[in-house]
Amino acid sequence: MINLILFGPPGSGKGTQAELIVKKEKLTHISTGDIFRKNISQKTELGMRASSYMKKGEYVPDQLTIQLLAHELDSFIDSQGFIFDGFPRTLNQADAFKHLLDQKKMSLSLVISLDVSDNELVTRLLNRGIESGREDDQNEDVIRNRIQVYKNQTEVLKTYYEDYLQDSFFSINGQKSIEDISKDIEAILIRYKN
Ligand code: AMP
């Protein structure tokens, strides 16, 4: 079983790379952002609660997010492993995640962090906003707020996982082409499996 966190700021390419990995590996891709967006489009109660935070580029409260993640893990009980994309994003989430994995006798295999400069992130997110119509990608203030929230609440998890996982924490240059980043990730996965 491989349990991998793809880590990085909004626009660093986590979703794109996760989709490329699942084409080759039998892993379940869990993107908390995608699940929130699906709930918003289906007008569920969770979607309504998450929407007000997402519009502003703020984080959905930990309790709600952790409950959602626990539910997702339960619904893919037979999975051969997971790619976590956009979770955990706070220290509380990382601690709760550890407990959840312990309870399920699962462990974290790898964390791969994608490093991208702020200017490149803004450019990518604005472009994605035009292409996808995603509401939180259409307003530069919201985009800059999301990058700031990442720095304030999420970046600290890099040191957290570096300390915790040591040799299984990898930082890669997320400004290369999609294909080159994918090759870097593949090399890490191959090394892990051997
Ligand atoms: P993403 O698609 O990962 O960029 O997430 C889009 C938005 O969903 C974020 O800006 C947050 O508002 C919300 N979100 C996604 N994942 C989380 C999380 N782990 N914790 C809190 N909020 C989240």
GROMACS .gro file of C-alpha atoms and ligand atoms in nm:
model
  217
    1MET     CA    1   0.000   0.000   0.000
    2ILE     CA    2   0.129   0.347  -0.087
    3ASN     CA    3  -0.017   0.649   0.091
    4LEU     CA    4   0.117   0.964  -0.063
    5ILE     CA    5   0.057   1.329   0.019
    6LEU     CA    6   0.106   1.566  -0.273
    7PHE     CA    7   0.188   1.887  -0.096
    8GLY     CA    8   0.215   2.243  -0.223
    9PRO     CA    9   0.045   2.581  -0.258
   10PRO     CA   10  -0.266   2.636  -0.471
   11GLY     CA   11  -0.166   2.618  -0.837
   12SER     CA   12   0.145   2.406  -0.777
   13GLY     CA   13   0.006   2.122  -0.990
   14LYS     CA   14  -0.104   1.873  -0.723
   15GLY     CA   15  -0.429   1.782  -0.900
   16THR     CA   16  -0.266   1.749  -1.242
   17GLN     CA   17   0.010   1.526  -1.108
   18ALA     CA   18  -0.234   1.318  -0.900
   19GLU     CA   19  -0.433   1.244  -1.215
   20LEU     CA   20  -0.117   1.136  -1.397
   21ILE     CA   21  -0.017   0.907  -1.110
   22VAL     CA   22  -0.356   0.731  -1.101
   23LYS     CA   23  -0.315   0.643  -1.468
   24LYS     CA   24  -0.015   0.430  -1.372
   25GLU     CA   25  -0.069   0.326  -1.012
   26LYS     CA   26  -0.379   0.170  -0.855
   27LEU     CA   27  -0.422   0.450  -0.605
   28THR     CA   28  -0.733   0.642  -0.501
   29HIS     CA   29  -0.706   1.017  -0.552
   30ILE     CA   30  -0.865   1.216  -0.270
   31SER     CA   31  -0.886   1.590  -0.331
   32THR     CA   32  -1.072   1.769  -0.052
   33GLY     CA   33  -1.117   2.073  -0.280
   34ASP     CA   34  -1.281   1.857  -0.550
   35ILE     CA   35  -1.512   1.698  -0.292
   36PHE     CA   36  -1.615   2.039  -0.156
   37ARG     CA   37  -1.680   2.166  -0.512
   38LYS     CA   38  -1.889   1.858  -0.591
   39ASN     CA   39  -2.094   1.920  -0.276
   40ILE     CA   40  -2.141   2.284  -0.373
   41SER     CA   41  -2.269   2.190  -0.719
   42GLN     CA   42  -2.503   1.931  -0.563
   43LYS     CA   43  -2.617   2.193  -0.309
   44THR     CA   44  -2.560   1.962  -0.011
   45GLU     CA   45  -2.544   2.097   0.342
   46LEU     CA   46  -2.166   2.038   0.347
   47GLY     CA   47  -2.139   2.231   0.020
   48MET     CA   48  -2.335   2.526   0.158
   49ARG     CA   49  -2.117   2.537   0.467
   50ALA     CA   50  -1.791   2.512   0.272
   51SER     CA   51  -1.885   2.758   0.001
   52SER     CA   52  -1.865   3.079   0.206
   53TYR     CA   53  -1.506   3.002   0.308
   54MET     CA   54  -1.394   2.889  -0.036
   55LYS     CA   55  -1.527   3.201  -0.208
   56LYS     CA   56  -1.302   3.415   0.011
   57GLY     CA   57  -1.003   3.186  -0.023
   58GLU     CA   58  -1.022   3.088   0.345
   59TYR     CA   59  -0.995   2.734   0.476
   60VAL     CA   60  -1.305   2.531   0.555
   61PRO     CA   61  -1.301   2.466   0.935
   62ASP     CA   62  -1.085   2.174   1.045
   63GLN     CA   63  -1.365   1.978   1.207
   64LEU     CA   64  -1.569   1.970   0.887
   65THR     CA   65  -1.267   1.888   0.672
   66ILE     CA   66  -1.142   1.610   0.899
   67GLN     CA   67  -1.490   1.452   0.912
   68LEU     CA   68  -1.503   1.460   0.535
   69LEU     CA   69  -1.162   1.296   0.503
   70ALA     CA   70  -1.253   1.022   0.754
   71HIS     CA   71  -1.568   0.951   0.555
   72GLU     CA   72  -1.369   0.929   0.229
   73LEU     CA   73  -1.120   0.684   0.380
   74ASP     CA   74  -1.408   0.466   0.498
   75SER     CA   75  -1.572   0.465   0.159
   76PHE     CA   76  -1.260   0.330  -0.017
   77ILE     CA   77  -1.183   0.061   0.236
   78ASP     CA   78  -1.045  -0.183  -0.026
   79SER     CA   79  -0.814   0.069  -0.186
   80GLN     CA   80  -0.451  -0.025  -0.247
   81GLY     CA   81  -0.342   0.321  -0.142
   82PHE     CA   82  -0.424   0.688  -0.161
   83ILE     CA   83  -0.299   1.014  -0.302
   84PHE     CA   84  -0.399   1.298  -0.071
   85ASP     CA   85  -0.423   1.624  -0.265
   86GLY     CA   86  -0.497   1.937  -0.063
   87PHE     CA   87  -0.513   1.756   0.270
   88PRO     CA   88  -0.382   1.807   0.536
   89ARG     CA   89  -0.356   2.184   0.529
   90THR     CA   90  -0.326   2.269   0.900
   91LEU     CA   91  -0.139   2.125   1.196
   92ASN     CA   92  -0.472   2.016   1.348
   93GLN     CA   93  -0.555   1.830   1.030
   94ALA     CA   94  -0.212   1.665   1.023
   95ASP     CA   95  -0.249   1.548   1.385
   96ALA     CA   96  -0.602   1.420   1.327
   97PHE     CA   97  -0.483   1.250   1.008
   98LYS     CA   98  -0.211   1.067   1.198
   99HIS     CA   99  -0.468   0.935   1.448
  100LEU     CA  100  -0.704   0.831   1.169
  101LEU     CA  101  -0.429   0.639   0.989
  102ASP     CA  102  -0.318   0.476   1.315
  103GLN     CA  103  -0.674   0.366   1.387
  104LYS     CA  104  -0.694   0.206   1.043
  105LYS     CA  105  -0.348   0.050   1.080
  106MET     CA  106  -0.233   0.253   0.783
  107SER     CA  107   0.077   0.466   0.755
  108LEU     CA  108   0.202   0.750   0.547
  109SER     CA  109   0.453   0.636   0.284
  110LEU     CA  110   0.569   0.956   0.117
  111VAL     CA  111   0.520   1.330   0.107
  112ILE     CA  112   0.613   1.504  -0.218
  113SER     CA  113   0.620   1.881  -0.205
  114LEU     CA  114   0.591   2.083  -0.528
  115ASP     CA  115   0.777   2.413  -0.507
  116VAL     CA  116   0.658   2.703  -0.723
  117SER     CA  117   0.718   3.080  -0.692
  118ASP     CA  118   0.432   3.310  -0.592
  119ASN     CA  119   0.431   3.498  -0.924
  120GLU     CA  120   0.407   3.176  -1.121
  121LEU     CA  121   0.121   3.058  -0.894
  122VAL     CA  122  -0.081   3.376  -0.955
  123THR     CA  123  -0.030   3.349  -1.333
  124ARG     CA  124  -0.129   2.982  -1.337
  125LEU     CA  125  -0.437   3.032  -1.119
  126LEU     CA  126  -0.565   3.328  -1.323
  127ASN     CA  127  -0.525   3.117  -1.638
  128ARG     CA  128  -0.703   2.825  -1.476
  129GLY     CA  129  -0.984   3.064  -1.379
  130ILE     CA  130  -1.031   3.160  -1.743
  131GLU     CA  131  -1.021   2.799  -1.862
  132SER     CA  132  -1.223   2.628  -1.590
  133GLY     CA  133  -1.452   2.901  -1.463
  134ARG     CA  134  -1.354   2.810  -1.106
  135GLU     CA  135  -1.484   3.093  -0.892
  136ASP     CA  136  -1.188   3.116  -0.651
  137ASP     CA  137  -0.945   3.130  -0.947
  138GLN     CA  138  -1.105   3.433  -1.105
  139ASN     CA  139  -1.022   3.710  -0.863
  140GLU     CA  140  -0.660   3.809  -0.803
  141ASP     CA  141  -0.730   3.925  -0.444
  142VAL     CA  142  -0.881   3.586  -0.359
  143ILE     CA  143  -0.586   3.411  -0.524
  144ARG     CA  144  -0.334   3.618  -0.327
  145ASN     CA  145  -0.531   3.550  -0.008
  146ARG     CA  146  -0.516   3.175  -0.075
  147ILE     CA  147  -0.138   3.194  -0.117
  148GLN     CA  148  -0.111   3.395   0.206
  149VAL     CA  149  -0.336   3.150   0.395
  150TYR     CA  150  -0.112   2.869   0.265
  151LYS     CA  151   0.196   3.048   0.400
  152ASN     CA  152   0.031   3.122   0.736
  153GLN     CA  153  -0.127   2.784   0.802
  154THR     CA  154   0.010   2.518   0.571
  155GLU     CA  155   0.375   2.583   0.491
  156VAL     CA  156   0.468   2.479   0.846
  157LEU     CA  157   0.365   2.124   0.757
  158LYS     CA  158   0.674   2.098   0.537
  159THR     CA  159   0.898   2.096   0.843
  160TYR     CA  160   0.645   1.878   1.026
  161TYR     CA  161   0.662   1.608   0.759
  162GLU     CA  162   1.034   1.652   0.694
  163ASP     CA  163   1.096   1.581   1.064
  164TYR     CA  164   0.843   1.302   1.080
  165LEU     CA  165   0.924   1.118   0.757
  166GLN     CA  166   1.287   1.222   0.700
  167ASP     CA  167   1.404   1.023   0.394
  168SER     CA  168   1.047   0.982   0.271
  169PHE     CA  169   0.991   1.356   0.236
  170PHE     CA  170   1.076   1.494  -0.109
  171SER     CA  171   1.080   1.848  -0.238
  172ILE     CA  172   1.074   1.888  -0.614
  173ASN     CA  173   1.084   2.181  -0.854
  174GLY     CA  174   0.721   2.237  -0.954
  175GLN     CA  175   0.811   2.493  -1.222
  176LYS     CA  176   0.934   2.235  -1.470
  177SER     CA  177   0.706   2.099  -1.743
  178ILE     CA  178   0.416   1.874  -1.640
  179GLU     CA  179   0.597   1.580  -1.807
  180ASP     CA  180   0.928   1.644  -1.628
  181ILE     CA  181   0.758   1.679  -1.288
  182SER     CA  182   0.569   1.358  -1.358
  183LYS     CA  183   0.901   1.182  -1.432
  184ASP     CA  184   1.048   1.311  -1.105
  185ILE     CA  185   0.746   1.176  -0.913
  186GLU     CA  186   0.765   0.844  -1.096
  187ALA     CA  187   1.132   0.807  -1.002
  188ILE     CA  188   1.044   0.866  -0.635
  189LEU     CA  189   0.765   0.607  -0.649
  190ILE     CA  190   0.990   0.351  -0.819
  191ARG     CA  191   1.260   0.401  -0.557
  192TYR     CA  192   1.000   0.366  -0.282
  193LYS     CA  193   0.864   0.040  -0.423
  194ASN     CA  194   1.209  -0.117  -0.454
  195AMP     P1  195  -0.814   2.319  -0.368
  195AMP     O1  196  -0.898   2.267  -0.477
  195AMP     O2  197  -0.732   2.211  -0.301
  195AMP     O3  198  -0.730   2.436  -0.410
  195AMP     O4  199  -0.911   2.374  -0.255
  195AMP     C1  200  -1.004   2.477  -0.282
  195AMP     C2  201  -1.057   2.533  -0.154
  195AMP     O5  202  -1.124   2.429  -0.081
  195AMP     C3  203  -0.952   2.587  -0.057
  195AMP     O6  204  -0.915   2.720  -0.088
  195AMP     C4  205  -1.028   2.578   0.075
  195AMP     O7  206  -1.125   2.679   0.088
  195AMP     C5  207  -1.104   2.446   0.059
  195AMP     N1  208  -1.022   2.332   0.108
  195AMP     C6  209  -0.975   2.229   0.034
  195AMP     N2  210  -0.903   2.145   0.110
  195AMP     C7  211  -0.905   2.196   0.236
  195AMP     C8  212  -0.847   2.158   0.359
  195AMP     N3  213  -0.771   2.047   0.369
  195AMP     N4  214  -0.870   2.236   0.468
  195AMP     C9  215  -0.948   2.346   0.460
  195AMP     N5  216  -1.002   2.390   0.347
  195AMP    C10  217  -0.982   2.317   0.235
   0.00000   0.00000   0.00000
